[in-house]
Amino acid sequence: MTAQTGGPGLPQERRLVTEIPGPASAAALERKRAHVADGVGTMLPVFVTAAGGGVIVDVDGNSLIDLGSGIAVTTVGNAAPSVTRRVHEQVDAFTHTCFMITPYDGYVDVCAALTELTPGRHAKKSALFNSGAEAVENAVKIARAATGKDAVGVFDHAYHGRTNLTMAMTAKNMPYKHGFGPFAGEVYRAPLSYPLRDGLSGEAAAARAIDHLDKQVGVDNLACVVIEPILGEGGFVVPAPGFLPALADWCRDRGIVFVADEIQSGFCRTGDWFACDHEGVVPDLVTTAKGIAGGLPLAAVTGRAELMDSVHAGGLGGTYGGNPVACAAALGAMEEMRTHDLVARARAIGDRMLTHLEKLRAEHPAIADVRGRGAMMAIELCAPGTTTEPDAARAAAVNAACHRAGVVTLTCGTWGNVFRFLPPLSISDELLDEAFGVVGEAFATTA
Ligand code: PLZ
């Protein structure tokens, strides 16, 4: 098949010319079944030929509205101009040398940008990797090397990846962990702040988590506490105000490395450069990936220079970490973010989504909660009149109805009952409104 040109030049429209998935996608899915391991799932099996702005085009010629950004990755839009330009220039120059063998400027440029953009004005350094899970693993390695301690504190509903250590850090069994143990040791889980379900203030929820970590793990054993400032896969839960600052203060006072996993929430997504910025929280280490590079695989650990430098020479790395093409993409993505003020755009998209979602909530008692920040919004579905009886079946039904109508939506949450919205920040207001019209119809027809 010939490659199609994507990017913002694609017609920005929802266009259905077949059922979803159409016949060409159905045939491609048969090939997938023959050649791709069944364990690699596919939520919406339309095979993509191009994407950009706010749409994804499939092999049947359908154009779907994208409210998922490939799980918070194409924040700057798919095939964004600054990304594709810099990637083209880089692949024509060289594709790989291995930064550990013969270095290049792109890697250092990305690290310098991370110093500038991540929370806090202290001296910082970074190391680059390929995936979010790899960044989380390395943050733990750095925290252990810096403190000489072993234990890792994580939270209920957390998602940190699918490698052995990060599976141990991830909360949910199915599909991430089931049958894949034994898992790495010295990982301890504490209760999170989950306003809908615990009704606690941020301070009270932090006191509960701190007591748990103090009594059940012990300050002298804790190398680090790792937390998503807004839960990703776990359900887009925003902790009650004060929770993150209290936890960060406690860690700082006791020499525990406070690690913010901003892999899903970082890079403009929440209407700030990082989710920690909303409460002025300054983590010791930050893990980033996803939105950092506009769709190419890149991840980073950024943190206090003295922590980052506590690892022995040669102790951090990997063949592809900070690959030059991925670094070029990241520099392009950051250029898009600055040029188009995507922090402001994420806030505007967030306000618009909130208006739609509050209207939906007024009409549908199954919507127990509307939450999120900026362009990272979600609704939690429960049995009408309750806040604690998850309704995953309704979430799945609404999700499937959206897909059939040409809108790419995602669910999440420990109970699978959270419907999340992560549009690319390049989406137009018109497409966004149309997509939420479809979401409204999906609610009306699945009641
Ligand atoms: N930390 C906060 O959101 C990735 C996972 C999708 P990788 N989330 C999407 C799936 O089913 O595999 C994620 C995250 C947070 C870490 C990760 C892991 O990032 O790049 O997928 O390894």
PDB file of C-alpha atoms and ligand atoms in Angstrom, residues 71 131-133 159-162 176 228 233 261 263-264 290, ligand 1:
ATOM      1  CA  ILE A  71      -2.935   7.136  24.752  1.00  0.00           C
ATOM      2  CA  SER A 131       9.656   3.658  26.906  1.00  0.00           C
ATOM      3  CA  GLY A 132       7.821   4.877  29.940  1.00  0.00           C
ATOM      4  CA  ALA A 133       8.392   1.626  31.809  1.00  0.00           C
ATOM      5  CA  TYR A 159       0.066   2.170  36.470  1.00  0.00           C
ATOM      6  CA  HIS A 160       3.803   2.289  35.824  1.00  0.00           C
ATOM      7  CA  GLY A 161       4.400  -0.244  33.024  1.00  0.00           C
ATOM      8  CA  ARG A 162       4.667  -3.863  31.959  1.00  0.00           C
ATOM      9  CA  TYR A 176      -1.241  -6.352  33.097  1.00  0.00           C
ATOM     10  CA  GLU A 228       1.271   9.698  39.091  1.00  0.00           C
ATOM     11  CA  GLU A 233      -4.672   3.957  33.375  1.00  0.00           C
ATOM     12  CA  ASP A 261       5.494   9.725  36.997  1.00  0.00           C
ATOM     13  CA  ILE A 263       4.445   9.879  31.548  1.00  0.00           C
ATOM     14  CA  GLN A 264       0.735  10.324  30.781  1.00  0.00           C
ATOM     15  CA  LYS A 290       4.508   9.623  25.491  1.00  0.00           C
TER      16      LYS A 290
HETATM   17  N1  PLZ B   1       3.554   5.378  33.568  1.00  0.00           N
HETATM   18  C1  PLZ B   1       1.719   6.928  34.067  1.00  0.00           C
HETATM   19  O1  PLZ B   1       0.569   5.973  31.652  1.00  0.00           O
HETATM   20  C2  PLZ B   1       1.774   4.007  29.938  1.00  0.00           C
HETATM   21  C3  PLZ B   1      -0.106   1.872  28.783  1.00  0.00           C
HETATM   22  C4  PLZ B   1      -0.905   1.160  27.777  1.00  0.00           C
HETATM   23  P1  PLZ B   1       5.222   2.685  28.341  1.00  0.00           P
HETATM   24  N2  PLZ B   1       0.357   4.009  29.858  1.00  0.00           N
HETATM   25  C5  PLZ B   1      -0.272   3.348  28.724  1.00  0.00           C
HETATM   26  C6  PLZ B   1      -0.757  -0.324  27.892  1.00  0.00           C
HETATM   27  O2  PLZ B   1      -1.787  -0.988  28.018  1.00  0.00           O
HETATM   28  O3  PLZ B   1       0.375  -0.824  27.823  1.00  0.00           O
HETATM   29  C7  PLZ B   1       2.406   4.520  31.208  1.00  0.00           C
HETATM   30  C8  PLZ B   1       1.765   5.472  32.008  1.00  0.00           C
HETATM   31  C9  PLZ B   1       2.373   5.898  33.204  1.00  0.00           C
HETATM   32  C10 PLZ B   1       4.192   4.478  32.811  1.00  0.00           C
HETATM   33  C11 PLZ B   1       3.659   4.023  31.618  1.00  0.00           C
HETATM   34  C12 PLZ B   1       4.425   3.043  30.799  1.00  0.00           C
HETATM   35  O4  PLZ B   1       4.832   3.607  29.603  1.00  0.00           O
HETATM   36  O5  PLZ B   1       5.805   3.649  27.360  1.00  0.00           O
HETATM   37  O6  PLZ B   1       3.951   2.036  27.871  1.00  0.00           O
HETATM   38  O7  PLZ B   1       6.209   1.703  28.841  1.00  0.00           O
END
